mmCIF file of C-alpha atoms and ligand atoms in Angstrom:
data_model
loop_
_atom_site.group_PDB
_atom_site.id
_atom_site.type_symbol
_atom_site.label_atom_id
_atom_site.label_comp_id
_atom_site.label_asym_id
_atom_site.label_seq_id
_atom_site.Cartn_x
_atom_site.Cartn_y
_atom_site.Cartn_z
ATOM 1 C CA UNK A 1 -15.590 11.752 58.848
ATOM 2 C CA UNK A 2 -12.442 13.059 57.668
ATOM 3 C CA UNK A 3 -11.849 16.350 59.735
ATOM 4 C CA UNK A 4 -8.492 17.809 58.557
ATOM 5 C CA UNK A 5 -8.902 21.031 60.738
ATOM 6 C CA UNK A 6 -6.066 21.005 63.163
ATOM 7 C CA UNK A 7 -4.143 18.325 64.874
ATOM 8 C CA UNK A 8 -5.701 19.200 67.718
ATOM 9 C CA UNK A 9 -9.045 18.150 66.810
ATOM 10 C CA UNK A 10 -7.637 14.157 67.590
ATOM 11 C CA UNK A 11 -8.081 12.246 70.793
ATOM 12 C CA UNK A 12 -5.368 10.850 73.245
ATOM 13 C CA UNK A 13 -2.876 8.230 71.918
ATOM 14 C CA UNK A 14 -3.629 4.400 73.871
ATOM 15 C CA UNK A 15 -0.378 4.997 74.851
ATOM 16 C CA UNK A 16 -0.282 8.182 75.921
ATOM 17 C CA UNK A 17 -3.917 7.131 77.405
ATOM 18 C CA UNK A 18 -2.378 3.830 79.326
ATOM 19 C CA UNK A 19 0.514 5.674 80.776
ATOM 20 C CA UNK A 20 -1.831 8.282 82.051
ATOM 21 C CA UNK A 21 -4.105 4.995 83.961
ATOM 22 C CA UNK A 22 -0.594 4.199 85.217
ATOM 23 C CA UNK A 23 0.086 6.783 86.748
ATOM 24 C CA UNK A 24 -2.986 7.066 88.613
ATOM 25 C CA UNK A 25 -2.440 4.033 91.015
ATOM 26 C CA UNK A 26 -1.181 4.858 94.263
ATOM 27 C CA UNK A 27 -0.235 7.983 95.511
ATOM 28 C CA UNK A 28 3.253 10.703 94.672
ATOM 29 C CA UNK A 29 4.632 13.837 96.075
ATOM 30 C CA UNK A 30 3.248 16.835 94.529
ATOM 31 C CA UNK A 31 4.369 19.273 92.103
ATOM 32 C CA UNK A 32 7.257 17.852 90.091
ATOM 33 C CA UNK A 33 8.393 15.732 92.799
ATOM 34 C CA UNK A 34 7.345 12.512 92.042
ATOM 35 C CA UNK A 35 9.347 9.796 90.334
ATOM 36 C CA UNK A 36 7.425 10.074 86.613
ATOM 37 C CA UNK A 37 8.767 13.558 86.409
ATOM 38 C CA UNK A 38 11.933 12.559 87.669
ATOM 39 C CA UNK A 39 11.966 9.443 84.958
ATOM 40 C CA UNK A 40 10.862 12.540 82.365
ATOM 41 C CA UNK A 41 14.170 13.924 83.003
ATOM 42 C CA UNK A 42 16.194 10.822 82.470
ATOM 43 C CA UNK A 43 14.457 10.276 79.144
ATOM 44 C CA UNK A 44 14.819 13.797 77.854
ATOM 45 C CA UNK A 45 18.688 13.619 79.214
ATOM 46 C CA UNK A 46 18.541 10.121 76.821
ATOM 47 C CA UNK A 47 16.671 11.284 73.716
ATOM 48 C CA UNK A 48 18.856 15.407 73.230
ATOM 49 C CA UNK A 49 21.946 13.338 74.712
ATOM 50 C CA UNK A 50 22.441 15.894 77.468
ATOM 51 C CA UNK A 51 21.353 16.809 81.238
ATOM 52 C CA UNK A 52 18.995 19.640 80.512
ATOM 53 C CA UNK A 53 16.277 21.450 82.704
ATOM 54 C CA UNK A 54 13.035 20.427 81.901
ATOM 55 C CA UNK A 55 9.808 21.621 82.903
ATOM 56 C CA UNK A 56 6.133 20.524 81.829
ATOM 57 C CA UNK A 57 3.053 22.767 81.458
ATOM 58 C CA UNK A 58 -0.273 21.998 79.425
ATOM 59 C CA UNK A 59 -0.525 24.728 76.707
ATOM 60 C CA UNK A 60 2.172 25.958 74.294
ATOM 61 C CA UNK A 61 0.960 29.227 74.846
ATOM 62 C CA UNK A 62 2.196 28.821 78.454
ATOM 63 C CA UNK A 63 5.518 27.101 77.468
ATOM 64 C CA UNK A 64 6.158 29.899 74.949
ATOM 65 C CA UNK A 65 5.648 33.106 77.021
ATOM 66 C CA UNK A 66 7.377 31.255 80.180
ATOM 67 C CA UNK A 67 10.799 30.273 78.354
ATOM 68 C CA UNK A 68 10.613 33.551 76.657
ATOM 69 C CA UNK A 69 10.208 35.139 80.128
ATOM 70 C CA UNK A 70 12.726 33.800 81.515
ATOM 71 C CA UNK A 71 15.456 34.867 78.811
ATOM 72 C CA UNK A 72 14.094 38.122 77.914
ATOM 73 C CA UNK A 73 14.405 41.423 80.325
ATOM 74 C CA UNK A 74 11.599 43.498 80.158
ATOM 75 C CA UNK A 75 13.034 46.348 77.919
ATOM 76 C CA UNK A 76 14.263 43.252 75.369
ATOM 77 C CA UNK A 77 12.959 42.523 72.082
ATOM 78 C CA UNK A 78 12.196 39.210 70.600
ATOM 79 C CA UNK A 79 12.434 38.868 66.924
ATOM 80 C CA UNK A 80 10.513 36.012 65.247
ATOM 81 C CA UNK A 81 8.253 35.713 61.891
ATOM 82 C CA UNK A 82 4.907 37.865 61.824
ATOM 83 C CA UNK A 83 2.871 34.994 61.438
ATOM 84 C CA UNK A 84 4.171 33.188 64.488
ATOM 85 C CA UNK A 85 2.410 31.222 66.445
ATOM 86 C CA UNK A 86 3.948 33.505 69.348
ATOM 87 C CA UNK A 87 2.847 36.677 67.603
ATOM 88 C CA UNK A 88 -0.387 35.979 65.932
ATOM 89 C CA UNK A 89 -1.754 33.284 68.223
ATOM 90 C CA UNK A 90 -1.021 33.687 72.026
ATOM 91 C CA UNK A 91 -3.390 36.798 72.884
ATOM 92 C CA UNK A 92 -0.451 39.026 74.328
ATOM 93 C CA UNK A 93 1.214 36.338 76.534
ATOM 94 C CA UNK A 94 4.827 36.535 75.169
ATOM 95 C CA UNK A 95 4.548 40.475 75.999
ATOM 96 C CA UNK A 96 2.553 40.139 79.410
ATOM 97 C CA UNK A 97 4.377 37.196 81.023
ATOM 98 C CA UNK A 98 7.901 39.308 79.955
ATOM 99 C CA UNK A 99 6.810 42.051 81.321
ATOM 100 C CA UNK A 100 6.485 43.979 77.908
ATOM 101 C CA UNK A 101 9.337 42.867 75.798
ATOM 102 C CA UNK A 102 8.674 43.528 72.341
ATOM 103 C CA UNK A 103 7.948 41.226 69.450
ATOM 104 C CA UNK A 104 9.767 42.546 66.182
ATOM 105 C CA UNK A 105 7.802 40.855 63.829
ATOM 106 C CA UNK A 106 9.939 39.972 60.262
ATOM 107 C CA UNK A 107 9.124 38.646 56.937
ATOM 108 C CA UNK A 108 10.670 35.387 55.588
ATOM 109 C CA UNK A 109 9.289 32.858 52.711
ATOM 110 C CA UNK A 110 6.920 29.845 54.330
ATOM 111 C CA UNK A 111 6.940 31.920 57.774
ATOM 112 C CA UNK A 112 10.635 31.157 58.132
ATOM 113 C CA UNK A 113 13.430 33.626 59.002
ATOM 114 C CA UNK A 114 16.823 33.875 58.487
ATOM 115 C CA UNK A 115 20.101 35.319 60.244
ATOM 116 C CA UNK A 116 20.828 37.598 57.367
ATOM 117 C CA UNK A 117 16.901 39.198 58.382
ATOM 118 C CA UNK A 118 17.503 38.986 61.648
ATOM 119 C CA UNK A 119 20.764 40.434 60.912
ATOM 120 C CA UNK A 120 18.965 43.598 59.471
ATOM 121 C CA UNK A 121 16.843 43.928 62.436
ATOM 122 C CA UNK A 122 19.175 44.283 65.196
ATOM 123 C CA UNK A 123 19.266 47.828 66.076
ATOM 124 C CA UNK A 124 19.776 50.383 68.673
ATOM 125 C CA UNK A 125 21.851 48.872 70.841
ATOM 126 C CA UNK A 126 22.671 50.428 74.019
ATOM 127 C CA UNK A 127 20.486 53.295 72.856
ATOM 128 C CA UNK A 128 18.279 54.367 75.457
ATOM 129 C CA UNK A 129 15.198 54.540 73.342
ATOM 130 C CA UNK A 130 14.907 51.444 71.896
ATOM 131 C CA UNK A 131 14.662 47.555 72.853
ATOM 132 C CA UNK A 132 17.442 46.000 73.655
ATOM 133 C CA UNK A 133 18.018 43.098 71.448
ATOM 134 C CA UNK A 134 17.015 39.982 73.988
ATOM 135 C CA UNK A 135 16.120 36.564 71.513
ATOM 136 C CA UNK A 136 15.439 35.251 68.391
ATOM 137 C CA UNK A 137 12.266 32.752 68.220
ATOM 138 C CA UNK A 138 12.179 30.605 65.462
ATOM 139 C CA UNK A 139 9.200 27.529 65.409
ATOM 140 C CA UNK A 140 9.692 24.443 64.181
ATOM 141 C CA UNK A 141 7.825 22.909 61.907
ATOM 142 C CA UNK A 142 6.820 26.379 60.586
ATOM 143 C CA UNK A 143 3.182 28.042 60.671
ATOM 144 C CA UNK A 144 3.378 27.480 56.923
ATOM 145 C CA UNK A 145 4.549 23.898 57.626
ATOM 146 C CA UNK A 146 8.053 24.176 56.140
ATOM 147 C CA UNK A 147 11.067 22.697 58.376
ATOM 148 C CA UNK A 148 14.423 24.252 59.164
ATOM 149 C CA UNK A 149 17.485 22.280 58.556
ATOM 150 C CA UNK A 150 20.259 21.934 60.901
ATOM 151 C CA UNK A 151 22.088 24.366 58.782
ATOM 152 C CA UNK A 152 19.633 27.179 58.792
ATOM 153 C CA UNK A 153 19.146 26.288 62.713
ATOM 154 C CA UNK A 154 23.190 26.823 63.356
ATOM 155 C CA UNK A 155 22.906 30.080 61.064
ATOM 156 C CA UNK A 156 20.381 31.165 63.356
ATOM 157 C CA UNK A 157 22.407 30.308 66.350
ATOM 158 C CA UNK A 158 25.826 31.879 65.402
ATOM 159 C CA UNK A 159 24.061 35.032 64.884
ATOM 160 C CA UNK A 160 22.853 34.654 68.176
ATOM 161 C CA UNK A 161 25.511 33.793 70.232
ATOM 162 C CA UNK A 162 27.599 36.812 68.457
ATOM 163 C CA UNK A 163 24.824 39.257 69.520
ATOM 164 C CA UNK A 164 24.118 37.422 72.558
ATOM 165 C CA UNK A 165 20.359 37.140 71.810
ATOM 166 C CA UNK A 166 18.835 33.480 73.545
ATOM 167 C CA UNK A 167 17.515 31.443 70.764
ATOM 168 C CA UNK A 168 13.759 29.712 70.994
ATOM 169 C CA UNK A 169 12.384 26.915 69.436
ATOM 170 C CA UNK A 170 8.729 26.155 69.806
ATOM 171 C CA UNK A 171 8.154 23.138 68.834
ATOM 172 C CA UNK A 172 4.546 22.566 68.980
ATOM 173 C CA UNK A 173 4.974 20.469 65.554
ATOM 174 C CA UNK A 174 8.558 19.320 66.318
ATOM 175 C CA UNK A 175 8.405 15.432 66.190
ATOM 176 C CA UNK A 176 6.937 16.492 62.505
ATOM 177 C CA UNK A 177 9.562 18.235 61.421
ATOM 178 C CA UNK A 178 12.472 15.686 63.546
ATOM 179 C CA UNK A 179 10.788 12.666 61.438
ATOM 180 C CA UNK A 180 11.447 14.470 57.571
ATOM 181 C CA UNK A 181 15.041 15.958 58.781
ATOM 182 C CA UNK A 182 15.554 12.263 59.860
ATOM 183 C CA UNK A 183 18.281 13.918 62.262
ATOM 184 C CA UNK A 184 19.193 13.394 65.943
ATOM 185 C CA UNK A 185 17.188 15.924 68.063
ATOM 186 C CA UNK A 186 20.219 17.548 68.965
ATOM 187 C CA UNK A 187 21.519 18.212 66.104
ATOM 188 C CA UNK A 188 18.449 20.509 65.027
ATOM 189 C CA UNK A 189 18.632 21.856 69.089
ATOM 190 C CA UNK A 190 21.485 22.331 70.662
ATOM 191 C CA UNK A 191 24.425 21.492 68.879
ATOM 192 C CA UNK A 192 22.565 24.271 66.018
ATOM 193 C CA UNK A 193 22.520 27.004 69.319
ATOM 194 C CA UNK A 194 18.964 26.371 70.601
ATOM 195 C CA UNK A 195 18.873 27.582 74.281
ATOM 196 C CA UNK A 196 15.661 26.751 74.791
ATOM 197 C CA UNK A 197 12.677 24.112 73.341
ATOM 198 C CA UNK A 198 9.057 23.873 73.972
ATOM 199 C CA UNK A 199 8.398 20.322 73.099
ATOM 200 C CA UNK A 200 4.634 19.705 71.923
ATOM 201 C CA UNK A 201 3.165 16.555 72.683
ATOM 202 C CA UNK A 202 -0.420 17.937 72.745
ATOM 203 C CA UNK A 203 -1.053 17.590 69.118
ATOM 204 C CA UNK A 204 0.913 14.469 68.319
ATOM 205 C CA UNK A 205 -0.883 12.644 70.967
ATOM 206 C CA UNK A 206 -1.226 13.837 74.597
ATOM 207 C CA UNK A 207 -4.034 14.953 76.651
ATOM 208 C CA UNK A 208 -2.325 18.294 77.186
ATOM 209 C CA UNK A 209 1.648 18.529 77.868
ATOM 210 C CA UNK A 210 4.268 20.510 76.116
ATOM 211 C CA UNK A 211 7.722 20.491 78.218
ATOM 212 C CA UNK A 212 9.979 23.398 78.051
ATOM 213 C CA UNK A 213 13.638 22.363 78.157
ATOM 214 C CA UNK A 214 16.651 24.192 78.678
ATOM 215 C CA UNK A 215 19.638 22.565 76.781
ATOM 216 C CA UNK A 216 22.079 24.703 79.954
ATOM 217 C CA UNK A 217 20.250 23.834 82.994
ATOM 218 C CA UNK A 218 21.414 27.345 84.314
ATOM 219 C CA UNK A 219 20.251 29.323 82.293
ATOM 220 C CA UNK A 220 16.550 27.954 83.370
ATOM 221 C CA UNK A 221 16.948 30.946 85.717
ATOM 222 C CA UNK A 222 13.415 32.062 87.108
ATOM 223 C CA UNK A 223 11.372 29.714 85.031
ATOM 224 C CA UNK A 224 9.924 27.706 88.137
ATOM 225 C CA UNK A 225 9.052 31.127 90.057
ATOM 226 C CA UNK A 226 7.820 32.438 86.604
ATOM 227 C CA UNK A 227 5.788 28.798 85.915
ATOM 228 C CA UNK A 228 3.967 29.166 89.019
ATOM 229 C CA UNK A 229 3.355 33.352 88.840
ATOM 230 C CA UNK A 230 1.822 32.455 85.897
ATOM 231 C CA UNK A 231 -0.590 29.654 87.121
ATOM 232 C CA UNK A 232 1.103 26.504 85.437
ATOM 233 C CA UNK A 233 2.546 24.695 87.944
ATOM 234 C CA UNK A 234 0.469 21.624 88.216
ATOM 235 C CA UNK A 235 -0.091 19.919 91.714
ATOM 236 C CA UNK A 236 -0.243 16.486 90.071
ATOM 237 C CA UNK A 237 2.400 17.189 88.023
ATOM 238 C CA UNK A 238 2.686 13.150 87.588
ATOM 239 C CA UNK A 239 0.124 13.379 84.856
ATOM 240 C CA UNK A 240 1.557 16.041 82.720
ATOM 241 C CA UNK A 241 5.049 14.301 82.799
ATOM 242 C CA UNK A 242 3.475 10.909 82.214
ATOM 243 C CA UNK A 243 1.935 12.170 79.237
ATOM 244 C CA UNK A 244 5.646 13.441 77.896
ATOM 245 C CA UNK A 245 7.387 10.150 79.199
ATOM 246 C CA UNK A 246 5.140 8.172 77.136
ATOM 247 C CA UNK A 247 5.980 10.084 74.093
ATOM 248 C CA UNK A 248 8.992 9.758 73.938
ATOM 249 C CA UNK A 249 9.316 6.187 75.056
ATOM 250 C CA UNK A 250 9.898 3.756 72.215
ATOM 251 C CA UNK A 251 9.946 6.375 69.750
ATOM 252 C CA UNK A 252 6.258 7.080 69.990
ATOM 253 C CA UNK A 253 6.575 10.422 69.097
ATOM 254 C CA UNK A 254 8.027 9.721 65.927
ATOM 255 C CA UNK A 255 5.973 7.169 64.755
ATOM 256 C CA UNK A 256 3.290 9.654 65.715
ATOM 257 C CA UNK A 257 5.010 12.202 63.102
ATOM 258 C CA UNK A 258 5.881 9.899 61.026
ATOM 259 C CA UNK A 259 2.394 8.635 60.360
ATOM 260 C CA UNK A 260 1.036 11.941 60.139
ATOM 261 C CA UNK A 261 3.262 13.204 57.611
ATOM 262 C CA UNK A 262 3.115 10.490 55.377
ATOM 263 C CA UNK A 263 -0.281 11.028 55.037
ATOM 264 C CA UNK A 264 -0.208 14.658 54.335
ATOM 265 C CA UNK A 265 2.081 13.395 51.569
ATOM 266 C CA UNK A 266 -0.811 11.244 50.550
ATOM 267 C CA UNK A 267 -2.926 14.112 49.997
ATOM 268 C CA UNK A 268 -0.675 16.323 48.151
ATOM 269 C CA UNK A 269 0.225 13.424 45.670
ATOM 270 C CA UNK A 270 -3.543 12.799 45.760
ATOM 271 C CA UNK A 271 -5.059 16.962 44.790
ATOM 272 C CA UNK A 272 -1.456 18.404 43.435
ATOM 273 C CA UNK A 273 -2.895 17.763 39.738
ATOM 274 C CA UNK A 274 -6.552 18.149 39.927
ATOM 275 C CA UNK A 275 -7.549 20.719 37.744
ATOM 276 C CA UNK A 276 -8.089 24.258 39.479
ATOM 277 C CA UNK A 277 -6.292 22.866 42.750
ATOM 278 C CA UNK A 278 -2.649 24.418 43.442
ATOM 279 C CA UNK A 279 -0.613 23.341 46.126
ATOM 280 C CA UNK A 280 0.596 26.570 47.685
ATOM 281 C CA UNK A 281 3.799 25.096 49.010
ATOM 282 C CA UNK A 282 5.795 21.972 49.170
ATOM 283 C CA UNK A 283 4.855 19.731 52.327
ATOM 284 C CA UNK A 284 7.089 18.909 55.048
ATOM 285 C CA UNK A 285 5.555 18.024 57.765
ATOM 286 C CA UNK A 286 2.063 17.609 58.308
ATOM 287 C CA UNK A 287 0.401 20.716 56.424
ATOM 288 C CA UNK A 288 -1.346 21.504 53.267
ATOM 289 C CA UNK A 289 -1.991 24.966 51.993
ATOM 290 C CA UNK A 290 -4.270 24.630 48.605
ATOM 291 C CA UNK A 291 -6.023 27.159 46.533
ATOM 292 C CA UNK A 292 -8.966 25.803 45.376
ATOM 293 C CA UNK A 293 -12.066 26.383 43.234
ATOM 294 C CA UNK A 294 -15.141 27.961 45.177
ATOM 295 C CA UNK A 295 -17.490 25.034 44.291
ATOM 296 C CA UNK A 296 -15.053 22.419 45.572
ATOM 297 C CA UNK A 297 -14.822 23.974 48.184
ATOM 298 C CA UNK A 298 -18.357 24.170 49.400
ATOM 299 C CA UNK A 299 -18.746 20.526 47.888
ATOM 300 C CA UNK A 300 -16.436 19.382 50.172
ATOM 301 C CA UNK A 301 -17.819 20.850 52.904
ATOM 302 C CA UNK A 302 -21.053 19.974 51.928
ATOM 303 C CA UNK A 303 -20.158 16.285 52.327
ATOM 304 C CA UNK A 304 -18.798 16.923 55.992
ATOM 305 C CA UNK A 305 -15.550 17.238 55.561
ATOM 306 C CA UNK A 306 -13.766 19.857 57.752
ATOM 307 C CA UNK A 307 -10.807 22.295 57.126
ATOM 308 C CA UNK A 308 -10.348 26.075 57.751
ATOM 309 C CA UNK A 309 -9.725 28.877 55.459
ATOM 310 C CA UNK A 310 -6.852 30.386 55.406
ATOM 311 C CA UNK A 311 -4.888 33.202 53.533
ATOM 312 C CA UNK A 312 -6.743 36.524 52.866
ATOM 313 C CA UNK A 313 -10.559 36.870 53.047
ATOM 314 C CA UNK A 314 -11.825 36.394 49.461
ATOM 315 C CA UNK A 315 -9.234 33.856 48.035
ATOM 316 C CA UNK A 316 -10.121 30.024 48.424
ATOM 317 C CA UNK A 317 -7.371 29.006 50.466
ATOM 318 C CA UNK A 318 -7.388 25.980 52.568
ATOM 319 C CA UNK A 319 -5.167 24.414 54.913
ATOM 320 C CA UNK A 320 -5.460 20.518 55.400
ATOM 321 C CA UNK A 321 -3.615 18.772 58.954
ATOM 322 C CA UNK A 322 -3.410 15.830 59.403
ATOM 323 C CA UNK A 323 -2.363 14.255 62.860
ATOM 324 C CA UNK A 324 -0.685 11.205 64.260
ATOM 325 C CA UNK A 325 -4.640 9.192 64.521
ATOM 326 C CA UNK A 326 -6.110 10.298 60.936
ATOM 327 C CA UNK A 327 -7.015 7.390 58.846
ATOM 328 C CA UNK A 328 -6.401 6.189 56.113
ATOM 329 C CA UNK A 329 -9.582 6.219 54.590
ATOM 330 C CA UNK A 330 -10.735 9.425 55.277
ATOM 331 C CA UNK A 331 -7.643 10.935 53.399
ATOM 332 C CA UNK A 332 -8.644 8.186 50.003
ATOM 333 C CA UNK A 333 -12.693 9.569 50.596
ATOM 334 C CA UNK A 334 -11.147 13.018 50.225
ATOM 335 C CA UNK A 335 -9.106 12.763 47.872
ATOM 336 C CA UNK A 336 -12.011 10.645 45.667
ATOM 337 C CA UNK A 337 -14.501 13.582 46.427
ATOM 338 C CA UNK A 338 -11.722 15.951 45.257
ATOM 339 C CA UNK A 339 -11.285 14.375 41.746
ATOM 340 C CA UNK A 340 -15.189 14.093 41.493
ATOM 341 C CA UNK A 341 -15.812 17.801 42.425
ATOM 342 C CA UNK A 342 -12.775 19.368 40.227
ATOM 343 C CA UNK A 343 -14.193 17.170 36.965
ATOM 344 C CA UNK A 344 -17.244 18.035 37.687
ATOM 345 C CA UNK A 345 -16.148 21.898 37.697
ATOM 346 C CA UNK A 346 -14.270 21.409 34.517
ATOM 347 C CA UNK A 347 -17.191 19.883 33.006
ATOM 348 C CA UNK A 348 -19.679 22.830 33.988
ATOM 349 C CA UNK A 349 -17.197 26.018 32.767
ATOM 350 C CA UNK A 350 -16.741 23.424 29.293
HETATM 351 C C1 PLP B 1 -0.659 24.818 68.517
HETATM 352 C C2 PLP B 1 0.553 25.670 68.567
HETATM 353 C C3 PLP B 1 1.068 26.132 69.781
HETATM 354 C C4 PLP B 1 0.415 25.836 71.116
HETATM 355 O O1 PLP B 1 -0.844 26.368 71.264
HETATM 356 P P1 PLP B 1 -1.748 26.197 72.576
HETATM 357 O O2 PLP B 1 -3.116 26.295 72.040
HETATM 358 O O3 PLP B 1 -1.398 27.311 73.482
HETATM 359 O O4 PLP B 1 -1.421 24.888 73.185
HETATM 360 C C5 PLP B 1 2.245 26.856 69.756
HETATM 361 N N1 PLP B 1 2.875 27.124 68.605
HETATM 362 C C6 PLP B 1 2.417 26.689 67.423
HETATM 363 C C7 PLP B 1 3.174 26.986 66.174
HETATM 364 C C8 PLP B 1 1.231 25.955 67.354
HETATM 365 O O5 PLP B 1 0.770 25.541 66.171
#
């Protein structure tokens, strides 16, 4: 029944599921040397419309802290939103696989930042006691679910390159965000000054494979020597990279997204004007963030659907995902239990 937790509560795409039986007839070199990872490189060269350095792992925790490592000197600091994913959500591993760069956390509306707060930020260079200003990480779709714009991406990216900071994407909800820009991925990567992109495939339909590309193949440094250090280079690399290859073959991926966000559309249209319900912001990608009465609340949990809470203890905040598999029906069934719970709250304060 309709779980709307994550979009990593979903299975495995078939596709992503029959690429992965491919791959598992005969034998291939290990560790990245086989010709699925090779064929990953051709179709990531295809799809950003450059030769770039790419390297699959199976968490974006690991993609996130590697690239990071690999651009940022020990003594460097990284500035990115406080509620990112990379700040709030990865136990430490930006800081411990840099070696104890530090994360300057900023403020921004929808957990986005700009380059006038970045901007504001930079300070103490050269100056002994401080960071050294290293990278800017921005993530794309947001933690709030809003999307950057090539525009605000290139703002980001001139500031960068005139402070020479690197600039991250992570991109665990980037076919999301891709699919409502309706851009090429280039133009939201590295023509706007991305350096570096972890892809996520995980939640739009993989097993488990995010790919960390570098848009200048040398400035991928250390990042094998770091990948394995850190316990993510995979002996049968085949299957991580089939995974990817399979996503972005016949744009899978964005269908994926596509689906996805349409029906998180679905469900704002569907709640927006129920009484008591307020849709905290607009939806881009493939989030919902609703305030909602306490008893429609529990009444929807009480009839098995699932969600988490979100916001600040105390306030009735919910955040809905939907993902590249959810059906249909399960977003009409909560959207029907919705109108029947909000009438019937209107009907008890009346
Ligand atoms: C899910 C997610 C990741 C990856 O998380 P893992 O659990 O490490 O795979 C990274 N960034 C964002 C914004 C995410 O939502």
């Amino acid at each position: 029944m309709g779980n709307f937790a994550s979009d990593n509560v979903t299975g495995i795409s078939p596709q992503i599921m029959a690429a992965l039986a491919t791959a598992n007839e005969g034998t291939a070199m290990p560790y990245g040397d086989d010709a699925i990872t090779q064929g990953l490189r051709d179709r990531v060269a295809a799809v950003f419309e450059r030769d770039c350095a790419v390297f699959p792992v199976a968490t974006g925790s690991a993609a996130n802290a590697l690239a990071l490592a690999t651009l940022v000197p020990r003594y460097g600091a990284v500035y990115c939103h406080r509620e990112a994913h990379i700040n709030v959500d990865e136990c430490g591993a930006p800081e411990f696989f840099t070696g104890g760069a530090k994360l300057v956390a900023l403020d921004g509306p929808r957990a986005k930042i700009d380059a006038a707060a970045v901007e504001a930020a930079i300070d103490g260079v050269g100056d002994v006691h401080r960071v050294q200003p290293a990278a800017v990480s921005i993530t794309q779709a947001s933690e709030l679910g809003a999307v950057y714009k090539p525009e605000e991406v290139s703002a980001l990216g001139e500031l960068a390159r005139r402070h020479r900071l690197a600039l991250h994407m992570d991109g665990a909800r980037f076919a999301n965000a891709l699919v409502t820009l309706g851009c090429a991925p280039a133009d939201i990567t590295w023509r706007a000054g991305v350096d570096v992109l972890t892809l996520g495939a995980t939640k739009n339909g993989a097993l488990a494979a995010e790919a960390v590309i570098f848009f200048d193949p040398a400035k991928a440094g250390a990042f094998e020597f770091l990948r394995k250090r850190g316990g993510h280079l995979f002996s049968k690399m085949r299957f991580v990279s089939a995974q990817l290859e399979a996503y972005l073959t016949d744009d899978h991926w964005l269908e994926n997204g596509r689906h996805a966000n349409a029906l998180a559309k679905r469900l704002a249209e569907g709640l927006a004007d129920l009484p008591g319900i307020e849709l905290l912001n607009p939806v881009e990608a493939n989030e919902l963030f609703l305030a909602l009465p306490d008893a429609v609340v529990e009444g929807l949990e009480a009839r098995g659907f699932r969600f988490y809470s979100w916001g600040k203890v105390g306030e009735k905040q919910v955040r809905l995902v939907t993902a590249f598999n959810t059906r249909q029906e399960d977003v009409e069934a909560f959207i029907d239990a919705a109108v029947a719970l909000t009438g019937a709250a209107v009907r008890a304060s009346a």
